[in-house]
Amino acid sequence: MTMEPGGVGRRRSPTPATGAGRFDFDIFDEESLSNPTPAVTEDIGHIEDEDVEDEEGHDADGGEVNEEDQGEDDEEGHEEEAPFDASAVGLKEISNLASFTVSSYKPGCGVKELRDDDVNQFWQSDGPQPHRLNIHFIKRVEIRALRLYLDYELDESYTPTKIQITAGFSPNFTIPFTTMELNMPKGWIDVPIAGAGGGPDGNSLCCWFVRIIVLENHQNGKDTHIRGIKVYALDDTADTAENNPVEDMVEAFNEYEDRLELMHIHDHDEQAILRVEEKKKERKANARKYAPGDGGLSIPDFMREPEIR
């Protein structure tokens, strides 16, 4: 050890045994050499952990993120349109009663793709406007619902913005009955048929021929896309609230009980007969309305009246 000015001692390293040279440097503690700034490293790591926690616990605006709200947002983003159940509203599809033709189409995007249930396939026109879709029925039909599938997000300038619907006896004798103006449609679009004048309540479209005319597209697009079409009519044999087999069965059982009760009453007992009649009227007034499918009863197809199509 040598004494330096100021009285501070300094230790020198021994000379190597080989005599190759002499090292003159300060000897520090082994821990300090292996980890020169342990306190700083720990502080940095602590700061990084806090930053990660802040990023996970706060949004970009500095507010706290609620996991439930985030889950609700995800659910809203994945909501899909509920499928249309025609039988639940007493309708049946009659597209099989018609032949479909178009004014023009590109190869691979014709009537077959339009009629397919996969909405990822579509009819694409290939000609000047207006574009026409013709529906020829083999007999007179009463259309109750006409639906088109359009998707602005996928088709953009191919999406129709103005559609005219005409109907009549033949392609050469049609009358326009509605014009639709659309703004960024997505999903199944119902053509307004209510009040067309046909059917028992005047809300059906009676015709042999329907023509759908695309007059304009978004962003002045030339050709058009329609991804699906469905045509529905009233189903008189559907199990609806107005035509429910459960109510018929309950009424049959009640009538049988009434007949049994009348059989045990003397013909001259007018008061007893009146009591039975009043009981019957009261039961009908307070009768329960059954929904289709209650009790597991429905009329199978082979028991229905045959339908010629």
PDB file of N, CA and C in Angstrom, residues 31-120:
ATOM      1  N   GLU A  31     -19.088  -7.420  -6.008  1.00  0.00           N
ATOM      2  CA  GLU A  31     -20.499  -7.132  -6.286  1.00  0.00           C
ATOM      3  C   GLU A  31     -20.654  -5.859  -7.098  1.00  0.00           C
ATOM      4  N   SER A  32     -19.796  -4.853  -6.778  1.00  0.00           N
ATOM      5  CA  SER A  32     -19.889  -3.612  -7.538  1.00  0.00           C
ATOM      6  C   SER A  32     -19.487  -3.806  -8.981  1.00  0.00           C
ATOM      7  N   LEU A  33     -18.540  -4.729  -9.251  1.00  0.00           N
ATOM      8  CA  LEU A  33     -18.159  -4.983 -10.644  1.00  0.00           C
ATOM      9  C   LEU A  33     -19.249  -5.708 -11.409  1.00  0.00           C
ATOM     10  N   SER A  34     -19.890  -6.694 -10.773  1.00  0.00           N
ATOM     11  CA  SER A  34     -20.927  -7.458 -11.467  1.00  0.00           C
ATOM     12  C   SER A  34     -22.202  -6.653 -11.658  1.00  0.00           C
ATOM     13  N   ASN A  35     -22.517  -5.747 -10.740  1.00  0.00           N
ATOM     14  CA  ASN A  35     -23.725  -4.946 -10.809  1.00  0.00           C
ATOM     15  C   ASN A  35     -23.384  -3.513 -10.466  1.00  0.00           C
ATOM     16  N   PRO A  36     -22.873  -2.772 -11.413  1.00  0.00           N
ATOM     17  CA  PRO A  36     -22.340  -1.460 -11.095  1.00  0.00           C
ATOM     18  C   PRO A  36     -23.384  -0.478 -10.574  1.00  0.00           C
ATOM     19  N   THR A  37     -24.644  -0.528 -11.048  1.00  0.00           N
ATOM     20  CA  THR A  37     -25.679   0.427 -10.607  1.00  0.00           C
ATOM     21  C   THR A  37     -26.950  -0.338 -10.274  1.00  0.00           C
ATOM     22  N   PRO A  38     -26.944  -1.112  -9.197  1.00  0.00           N
ATOM     23  CA  PRO A  38     -28.125  -1.919  -8.884  1.00  0.00           C
ATOM     24  C   PRO A  38     -29.331  -1.072  -8.544  1.00  0.00           C
ATOM     25  N   ALA A  39     -29.143   0.004  -7.829  1.00  0.00           N
ATOM     26  CA  ALA A  39     -30.288   0.809  -7.410  1.00  0.00           C
ATOM     27  C   ALA A  39     -30.985   1.443  -8.607  1.00  0.00           C
ATOM     28  N   VAL A  40     -30.201   1.924  -9.570  1.00  0.00           N
ATOM     29  CA  VAL A  40     -30.772   2.549 -10.756  1.00  0.00           C
ATOM     30  C   VAL A  40     -31.554   1.536 -11.561  1.00  0.00           C
ATOM     31  N   THR A  41     -31.001   0.305 -11.694  1.00  0.00           N
ATOM     32  CA  THR A  41     -31.692  -0.733 -12.457  1.00  0.00           C
ATOM     33  C   THR A  41     -33.031  -1.076 -11.844  1.00  0.00           C
ATOM     34  N   GLU A  42     -33.059  -1.208 -10.526  1.00  0.00           N
ATOM     35  CA  GLU A  42     -34.316  -1.525  -9.866  1.00  0.00           C
ATOM     36  C   GLU A  42     -35.326  -0.412 -10.070  1.00  0.00           C
ATOM     37  N   ASP A  43     -34.870   0.847  -9.997  1.00  0.00           N
ATOM     38  CA  ASP A  43     -35.787   1.958 -10.193  1.00  0.00           C
ATOM     39  C   ASP A  43     -36.366   1.957 -11.592  1.00  0.00           C
ATOM     40  N   ILE A  44     -35.512   1.666 -12.588  1.00  0.00           N
ATOM     41  CA  ILE A  44     -35.984   1.630 -13.976  1.00  0.00           C
ATOM     42  C   ILE A  44     -37.029   0.543 -14.153  1.00  0.00           C
ATOM     43  N   GLY A  45     -36.724  -0.637 -13.595  1.00  0.00           N
ATOM     44  CA  GLY A  45     -37.688  -1.725 -13.698  1.00  0.00           C
ATOM     45  C   GLY A  45     -38.988  -1.383 -13.021  1.00  0.00           C
ATOM     46  N   HIS A  46     -38.933  -0.699 -11.900  1.00  0.00           N
ATOM     47  CA  HIS A  46     -40.149  -0.314 -11.191  1.00  0.00           C
ATOM     48  C   HIS A  46     -40.967   0.685 -12.001  1.00  0.00           C
ATOM     49  N   ILE A  47     -40.270   1.611 -12.634  1.00  0.00           N
ATOM     50  CA  ILE A  47     -40.949   2.606 -13.459  1.00  0.00           C
ATOM     51  C   ILE A  47     -41.621   1.941 -14.651  1.00  0.00           C
ATOM     52  N   GLU A  48     -40.933   0.963 -15.282  1.00  0.00           N
ATOM     53  CA  GLU A  48     -41.515   0.283 -16.426  1.00  0.00           C
ATOM     54  C   GLU A  48     -42.768  -0.476 -16.025  1.00  0.00           C
ATOM     55  N   ASP A  49     -42.729  -1.133 -14.857  1.00  0.00           N
ATOM     56  CA  ASP A  49     -43.912  -1.858 -14.396  1.00  0.00           C
ATOM     57  C   ASP A  49     -45.081  -0.913 -14.194  1.00  0.00           C
ATOM     58  N   GLU A  50     -44.806   0.265 -13.626  1.00  0.00           N
ATOM     59  CA  GLU A  50     -45.888   1.219 -13.414  1.00  0.00           C
ATOM     60  C   GLU A  50     -46.468   1.696 -14.743  1.00  0.00           C
ATOM     61  N   ASP A  51     -45.574   1.907 -15.742  1.00  0.00           N
ATOM     62  CA  ASP A  51     -46.063   2.346 -17.038  1.00  0.00           C
ATOM     63  C   ASP A  51     -46.972   1.299 -17.660  1.00  0.00           C
ATOM     64  N   VAL A  52     -46.605   0.026 -17.534  1.00  0.00           N
ATOM     65  CA  VAL A  52     -47.431  -1.037 -18.103  1.00  0.00           C
ATOM     66  C   VAL A  52     -48.780  -1.093 -17.420  1.00  0.00           C
ATOM     67  N   GLU A  53     -48.769  -0.949 -16.089  1.00  0.00           N
ATOM     68  CA  GLU A  53     -50.027  -0.965 -15.371  1.00  0.00           C
ATOM     69  C   GLU A  53     -50.902   0.207 -15.783  1.00  0.00           C
ATOM     70  N   ASP A  54     -50.289   1.388 -16.006  1.00  0.00           N
ATOM     71  CA  ASP A  54     -51.071   2.543 -16.426  1.00  0.00           C
ATOM     72  C   ASP A  54     -51.681   2.319 -17.798  1.00  0.00           C
ATOM     73  N   GLU A  55     -50.884   1.718 -18.718  1.00  0.00           N
ATOM     74  CA  GLU A  55     -51.399   1.475 -20.051  1.00  0.00           C
ATOM     75  C   GLU A  55     -52.551   0.481 -20.025  1.00  0.00           C
ATOM     76  N   GLU A  56     -52.480  -0.524 -19.146  1.00  0.00           N
ATOM     77  CA  GLU A  56     -53.546  -1.514 -19.077  1.00  0.00           C
ATOM     78  C   GLU A  56     -54.772  -0.982 -18.348  1.00  0.00           C
ATOM     79  N   GLY A  57     -54.585  -0.116 -17.407  1.00  0.00           N
ATOM     80  CA  GLY A  57     -55.691   0.330 -16.569  1.00  0.00           C
ATOM     81  C   GLY A  57     -56.357   1.600 -17.040  1.00  0.00           C
ATOM     82  N   HIS A  58     -55.798   2.297 -18.041  1.00  0.00           N
ATOM     83  CA  HIS A  58     -56.376   3.561 -18.504  1.00  0.00           C
ATOM     84  C   HIS A  58     -56.449   3.547 -20.010  1.00  0.00           C
ATOM     85  N   ASP A  59     -57.416   4.289 -20.503  1.00  0.00           N
ATOM     86  CA  ASP A  59     -57.530   4.420 -21.943  1.00  0.00           C
ATOM     87  C   ASP A  59     -56.722   5.615 -22.411  1.00  0.00           C
ATOM     88  N   ALA A  60     -56.874   5.939 -23.705  1.00  0.00           N
ATOM     89  CA  ALA A  60     -56.053   7.002 -24.281  1.00  0.00           C
ATOM     90  C   ALA A  60     -56.396   8.361 -23.699  1.00  0.00           C
ATOM     91  N   ASP A  61     -57.611   8.532 -23.202  1.00  0.00           N
ATOM     92  CA  ASP A  61     -58.029   9.818 -22.649  1.00  0.00           C
ATOM     93  C   ASP A  61     -57.689   9.949 -21.174  1.00  0.00           C
ATOM     94  N   GLY A  62     -57.086   8.936 -20.596  1.00  0.00           N
ATOM     95  CA  GLY A  62     -56.719   9.007 -19.194  1.00  0.00           C
ATOM     96  C   GLY A  62     -57.768   8.449 -18.273  1.00  0.00           C
ATOM     97  N   GLY A  63     -58.906   7.989 -18.789  1.00  0.00           N
ATOM     98  CA  GLY A  63     -59.948   7.422 -17.941  1.00  0.00           C
ATOM     99  C   GLY A  63     -59.719   5.953 -17.708  1.00  0.00           C
ATOM    100  N   GLU A  64     -60.317   5.438 -16.661  1.00  0.00           N
ATOM    101  CA  GLU A  64     -60.156   4.040 -16.342  1.00  0.00           C
ATOM    102  C   GLU A  64     -60.984   3.195 -17.292  1.00  0.00           C
ATOM    103  N   VAL A  65     -60.439   2.036 -17.676  1.00  0.00           N
ATOM    104  CA  VAL A  65     -61.112   1.121 -18.578  1.00  0.00           C
ATOM    105  C   VAL A  65     -61.851   0.091 -17.750  1.00  0.00           C
ATOM    106  N   ASN A  66     -63.130  -0.035 -17.985  1.00  0.00           N
ATOM    107  CA  ASN A  66     -63.941  -1.015 -17.297  1.00  0.00           C
ATOM    108  C   ASN A  66     -64.009  -2.271 -18.142  1.00  0.00           C
ATOM    109  N   GLU A  67     -63.673  -3.416 -17.536  1.00  0.00           N
ATOM    110  CA  GLU A  67     -63.670  -4.664 -18.282  1.00  0.00           C
ATOM    111  C   GLU A  67     -65.065  -5.013 -18.781  1.00  0.00           C
ATOM    112  N   GLU A  68     -66.105  -4.694 -17.978  1.00  0.00           N
ATOM    113  CA  GLU A  68     -67.456  -4.997 -18.404  1.00  0.00           C
ATOM    114  C   GLU A  68     -67.839  -4.179 -19.630  1.00  0.00           C
ATOM    115  N   ASP A  69     -67.461  -2.877 -19.617  1.00  0.00           N
ATOM    116  CA  ASP A  69     -67.772  -2.035 -20.777  1.00  0.00           C
ATOM    117  C   ASP A  69     -67.066  -2.547 -22.022  1.00  0.00           C
ATOM    118  N   GLN A  70     -65.807  -2.984 -21.838  1.00  0.00           N
ATOM    119  CA  GLN A  70     -65.063  -3.496 -22.978  1.00  0.00           C
ATOM    120  C   GLN A  70     -65.720  -4.757 -23.522  1.00  0.00           C
ATOM    121  N   GLY A  71     -66.212  -5.620 -22.625  1.00  0.00           N
ATOM    122  CA  GLY A  71     -66.902  -6.819 -23.069  1.00  0.00           C
ATOM    123  C   GLY A  71     -68.186  -6.505 -23.804  1.00  0.00           C
ATOM    124  N   GLU A  72     -68.912  -5.470 -23.311  1.00  0.00           N
ATOM    125  CA  GLU A  72     -70.134  -5.083 -23.998  1.00  0.00           C
ATOM    126  C   GLU A  72     -69.838  -4.542 -25.380  1.00  0.00           C
ATOM    127  N   ASP A  73     -68.753  -3.756 -25.501  1.00  0.00           N
ATOM    128  CA  ASP A  73     -68.394  -3.230 -26.825  1.00  0.00           C
ATOM    129  C   ASP A  73     -68.086  -4.364 -27.785  1.00  0.00           C
ATOM    130  N   ASP A  74     -67.369  -5.403 -27.292  1.00  0.00           N
ATOM    131  CA  ASP A  74     -67.053  -6.539 -28.156  1.00  0.00           C
ATOM    132  C   ASP A  74     -68.320  -7.251 -28.599  1.00  0.00           C
ATOM    133  N   GLU A  75     -69.279  -7.389 -27.663  1.00  0.00           N
ATOM    134  CA  GLU A  75     -70.509  -8.064 -28.027  1.00  0.00           C
ATOM    135  C   GLU A  75     -71.284  -7.260 -29.063  1.00  0.00           C
ATOM    136  N   GLU A  76     -71.313  -5.924 -28.890  1.00  0.00           N
ATOM    137  CA  GLU A  76     -72.016  -5.101 -29.859  1.00  0.00           C
ATOM    138  C   GLU A  76     -71.366  -5.194 -31.228  1.00  0.00           C
ATOM    139  N   GLY A  77     -70.051  -5.305 -31.261  1.00  0.00           N
ATOM    140  CA  GLY A  77     -69.369  -5.385 -32.542  1.00  0.00           C
ATOM    141  C   GLY A  77     -69.627  -6.682 -33.270  1.00  0.00           C
ATOM    142  N   HIS A  78     -70.053  -7.749 -32.543  1.00  0.00           N
ATOM    143  CA  HIS A  78     -70.268  -9.045 -33.156  1.00  0.00           C
ATOM    144  C   HIS A  78     -71.749  -9.380 -33.281  1.00  0.00           C
ATOM    145  N   GLU A  79     -72.638  -8.385 -33.064  1.00  0.00           N
ATOM    146  CA  GLU A  79     -74.053  -8.664 -33.197  1.00  0.00           C
ATOM    147  C   GLU A  79     -74.383  -8.919 -34.657  1.00  0.00           C
ATOM    148  N   GLU A  80     -75.228  -9.922 -34.883  1.00  0.00           N
ATOM    149  CA  GLU A  80     -75.643 -10.266 -36.218  1.00  0.00           C
ATOM    150  C   GLU A  80     -77.162 -10.177 -36.299  1.00  0.00           C
ATOM    151  N   GLU A  81     -77.625  -9.938 -37.509  1.00  0.00           N
ATOM    152  CA  GLU A  81     -79.057  -9.846 -37.696  1.00  0.00           C
ATOM    153  C   GLU A  81     -79.705 -11.198 -37.472  1.00  0.00           C
ATOM    154  N   ALA A  82     -80.799 -11.190 -36.707  1.00  0.00           N
ATOM    155  CA  ALA A  82     -81.507 -12.429 -36.423  1.00  0.00           C
ATOM    156  C   ALA A  82     -82.116 -12.971 -37.715  1.00  0.00           C
ATOM    157  N   PRO A  83     -82.064 -14.300 -37.940  1.00  0.00           N
ATOM    158  CA  PRO A  83     -82.627 -14.876 -39.162  1.00  0.00           C
ATOM    159  C   PRO A  83     -84.134 -14.677 -39.232  1.00  0.00           C
ATOM    160  N   PHE A  84     -84.643 -14.493 -40.437  1.00  0.00           N
ATOM    161  CA  PHE A  84     -86.061 -14.265 -40.668  1.00  0.00           C
ATOM    162  C   PHE A  84     -86.776 -15.611 -40.707  1.00  0.00           C
ATOM    163  N   ASP A  85     -87.730 -15.809 -39.790  1.00  0.00           N
ATOM    164  CA  ASP A  85     -88.500 -17.046 -39.718  1.00  0.00           C
ATOM    165  C   ASP A  85     -89.854 -16.789 -40.363  1.00  0.00           C
ATOM    166  N   ALA A  86     -90.004 -17.240 -41.617  1.00  0.00           N
ATOM    167  CA  ALA A  86     -91.232 -16.967 -42.346  1.00  0.00           C
ATOM    168  C   ALA A  86     -92.417 -17.710 -41.750  1.00  0.00           C
ATOM    169  N   SER A  87     -92.207 -18.948 -41.291  1.00  0.00           N
ATOM    170  CA  SER A  87     -93.322 -19.736 -40.761  1.00  0.00           C
ATOM    171  C   SER A  87     -93.888 -19.124 -39.489  1.00  0.00           C
ATOM    172  N   ALA A  88     -93.054 -18.400 -38.730  1.00  0.00           N
ATOM    173  CA  ALA A  88     -93.534 -17.801 -37.477  1.00  0.00           C
ATOM    174  C   ALA A  88     -94.541 -16.694 -37.724  1.00  0.00           C
ATOM    175  N   VAL A  89     -94.498 -16.079 -38.896  1.00  0.00           N
ATOM    176  CA  VAL A  89     -95.441 -15.001 -39.221  1.00  0.00           C
ATOM    177  C   VAL A  89     -96.440 -15.439 -40.285  1.00  0.00           C
ATOM    178  N   GLY A  90     -96.550 -16.747 -40.512  1.00  0.00           N
ATOM    179  CA  GLY A  90     -97.548 -17.271 -41.431  1.00  0.00           C
ATOM    180  C   GLY A  90     -97.232 -17.071 -42.894  1.00  0.00           C
ATOM    181  N   LEU A  91     -95.932 -17.083 -43.262  1.00  0.00           N
ATOM    182  CA  LEU A  91     -95.533 -16.904 -44.652  1.00  0.00           C
ATOM    183  C   LEU A  91     -94.816 -18.147 -45.165  1.00  0.00           C
ATOM    184  N   LYS A  92     -94.785 -18.279 -46.462  1.00  0.00           N
ATOM    185  CA  LYS A  92     -94.030 -19.342 -47.121  1.00  0.00           C
ATOM    186  C   LYS A  92     -93.325 -18.749 -48.329  1.00  0.00           C
ATOM    187  N   GLU A  93     -92.154 -19.276 -48.621  1.00  0.00           N
ATOM    188  CA  GLU A  93     -91.388 -18.767 -49.759  1.00  0.00           C
ATOM    189  C   GLU A  93     -91.930 -19.364 -51.053  1.00  0.00           C
ATOM    190  N   ILE A  94     -92.089 -18.529 -52.055  1.00  0.00           N
ATOM    191  CA  ILE A  94     -92.634 -18.966 -53.346  1.00  0.00           C
ATOM    192  C   ILE A  94     -91.650 -18.674 -54.476  1.00  0.00           C
ATOM    193  N   SER A  95     -90.389 -18.519 -54.137  1.00  0.00           N
ATOM    194  CA  SER A  95     -89.397 -18.260 -55.193  1.00  0.00           C
ATOM    195  C   SER A  95     -89.290 -19.443 -56.150  1.00  0.00           C
ATOM    196  N   ASN A  96     -89.640 -20.658 -55.667  1.00  0.00           N
ATOM    197  CA  ASN A  96     -89.558 -21.831 -56.535  1.00  0.00           C
ATOM    198  C   ASN A  96     -90.659 -21.844 -57.585  1.00  0.00           C
ATOM    199  N   LEU A  97     -91.637 -20.944 -57.465  1.00  0.00           N
ATOM    200  CA  LEU A  97     -92.697 -20.862 -58.467  1.00  0.00           C
ATOM    201  C   LEU A  97     -92.346 -19.920 -59.608  1.00  0.00           C
ATOM    202  N   ALA A  98     -91.151 -19.376 -59.603  1.00  0.00           N
ATOM    203  CA  ALA A  98     -90.794 -18.342 -60.581  1.00  0.00           C
ATOM    204  C   ALA A  98     -89.481 -18.686 -61.262  1.00  0.00           C
ATOM    205  N   SER A  99     -89.314 -18.090 -62.428  1.00  0.00           N
ATOM    206  CA  SER A  99     -88.027 -18.113 -63.124  1.00  0.00           C
ATOM    207  C   SER A  99     -87.462 -16.699 -63.111  1.00  0.00           C
ATOM    208  N   PHE A 100     -86.163 -16.593 -62.914  1.00  0.00           N
ATOM    209  CA  PHE A 100     -85.506 -15.299 -62.761  1.00  0.00           C
ATOM    210  C   PHE A 100     -84.626 -15.041 -63.984  1.00  0.00           C
ATOM    211  N   THR A 101     -84.718 -13.847 -64.512  1.00  0.00           N
ATOM    212  CA  THR A 101     -83.844 -13.412 -65.605  1.00  0.00           C
ATOM    213  C   THR A 101     -83.317 -12.022 -65.272  1.00  0.00           C
ATOM    214  N   VAL A 102     -82.154 -11.678 -65.846  1.00  0.00           N
ATOM    215  CA  VAL A 102     -81.535 -10.375 -65.615  1.00  0.00           C
ATOM    216  C   VAL A 102     -81.178  -9.751 -66.952  1.00  0.00           C
ATOM    217  N   SER A 103     -81.045  -8.438 -66.932  1.00  0.00           N
ATOM    218  CA  SER A 103     -80.737  -7.718 -68.170  1.00  0.00           C
ATOM    219  C   SER A 103     -79.310  -7.983 -68.633  1.00  0.00           C
ATOM    220  N   SER A 104     -78.386  -8.191 -67.679  1.00  0.00           N
ATOM    221  CA  SER A 104     -76.997  -8.494 -68.018  1.00  0.00           C
ATOM    222  C   SER A 104     -76.317  -9.045 -66.779  1.00  0.00           C
ATOM    223  N   TYR A 105     -75.214  -9.744 -66.981  1.00  0.00           N
ATOM    224  CA  TYR A 105     -74.465 -10.265 -65.841  1.00  0.00           C
ATOM    225  C   TYR A 105     -73.041 -10.602 -66.281  1.00  0.00           C
ATOM    226  N   LYS A 106     -72.147 -10.581 -65.311  1.00  0.00           N
ATOM    227  CA  LYS A 106     -70.774 -10.998 -65.554  1.00  0.00           C
ATOM    228  C   LYS A 106     -70.646 -12.488 -65.294  1.00  0.00           C
ATOM    229  N   PRO A 107     -69.777 -13.185 -66.013  1.00  0.00           N
ATOM    230  CA  PRO A 107     -69.623 -14.634 -65.796  1.00  0.00           C
ATOM    231  C   PRO A 107     -69.297 -14.940 -64.337  1.00  0.00           C
ATOM    232  N   GLY A 108     -70.024 -15.880 -63.780  1.00  0.00           N
ATOM    233  CA  GLY A 108     -69.826 -16.246 -62.382  1.00  0.00           C
ATOM    234  C   GLY A 108     -70.594 -15.400 -61.407  1.00  0.00           C
ATOM    235  N   CYS A 109     -71.363 -14.433 -61.900  1.00  0.00           N
ATOM    236  CA  CYS A 109     -72.162 -13.555 -61.028  1.00  0.00           C
ATOM    237  C   CYS A 109     -73.530 -13.355 -61.652  1.00  0.00           C
ATOM    238  N   GLY A 110     -74.234 -14.465 -61.851  1.00  0.00           N
ATOM    239  CA  GLY A 110     -75.525 -14.403 -62.510  1.00  0.00           C
ATOM    240  C   GLY A 110     -76.676 -14.773 -61.597  1.00  0.00           C
ATOM    241  N   VAL A 111     -77.719 -15.358 -62.198  1.00  0.00           N
ATOM    242  CA  VAL A 111     -78.932 -15.703 -61.453  1.00  0.00           C
ATOM    243  C   VAL A 111     -78.653 -16.798 -60.434  1.00  0.00           C
ATOM    244  N   LYS A 112     -77.814 -17.743 -60.773  1.00  0.00           N
ATOM    245  CA  LYS A 112     -77.507 -18.831 -59.839  1.00  0.00           C
ATOM    246  C   LYS A 112     -76.910 -18.285 -58.549  1.00  0.00           C
ATOM    247  N   GLU A 113     -75.985 -17.362 -58.659  1.00  0.00           N
ATOM    248  CA  GLU A 113     -75.377 -16.770 -57.465  1.00  0.00           C
ATOM    249  C   GLU A 113     -76.382 -15.886 -56.721  1.00  0.00           C
ATOM    250  N   LEU A 114     -77.261 -15.217 -57.441  1.00  0.00           N
ATOM    251  CA  LEU A 114     -78.273 -14.391 -56.799  1.00  0.00           C
ATOM    252  C   LEU A 114     -79.237 -15.229 -55.972  1.00  0.00           C
ATOM    253  N   ARG A 115     -79.643 -16.386 -56.481  1.00  0.00           N
ATOM    254  CA  ARG A 115     -80.604 -17.235 -55.787  1.00  0.00           C
ATOM    255  C   ARG A 115     -79.967 -18.062 -54.674  1.00  0.00           C
ATOM    256  N   ASP A 116     -78.663 -18.122 -54.624  1.00  0.00           N
ATOM    257  CA  ASP A 116     -77.994 -18.906 -53.589  1.00  0.00           C
ATOM    258  C   ASP A 116     -78.225 -18.283 -52.220  1.00  0.00           C
ATOM    259  N   ASP A 117     -78.357 -19.149 -51.198  1.00  0.00           N
ATOM    260  CA  ASP A 117     -78.572 -18.650 -49.835  1.00  0.00           C
ATOM    261  C   ASP A 117     -77.331 -18.001 -49.243  1.00  0.00           C
ATOM    262  N   ASP A 118     -76.168 -18.216 -49.854  1.00  0.00           N
ATOM    263  CA  ASP A 118     -74.935 -17.604 -49.375  1.00  0.00           C
ATOM    264  C   ASP A 118     -74.878 -16.155 -49.866  1.00  0.00           C
ATOM    265  N   VAL A 119     -74.916 -15.220 -48.917  1.00  0.00           N
ATOM    266  CA  VAL A 119     -74.933 -13.801 -49.300  1.00  0.00           C
ATOM    267  C   VAL A 119     -73.551 -13.316 -49.730  1.00  0.00           C
ATOM    268  N   ASN A 120     -72.535 -14.157 -49.646  1.00  0.00           N
ATOM    269  CA  ASN A 120     -71.230 -13.781 -50.176  1.00  0.00           C
ATOM    270  C   ASN A 120     -71.186 -13.884 -51.694  1.00  0.00           C
TER     271      ASN A 120
END
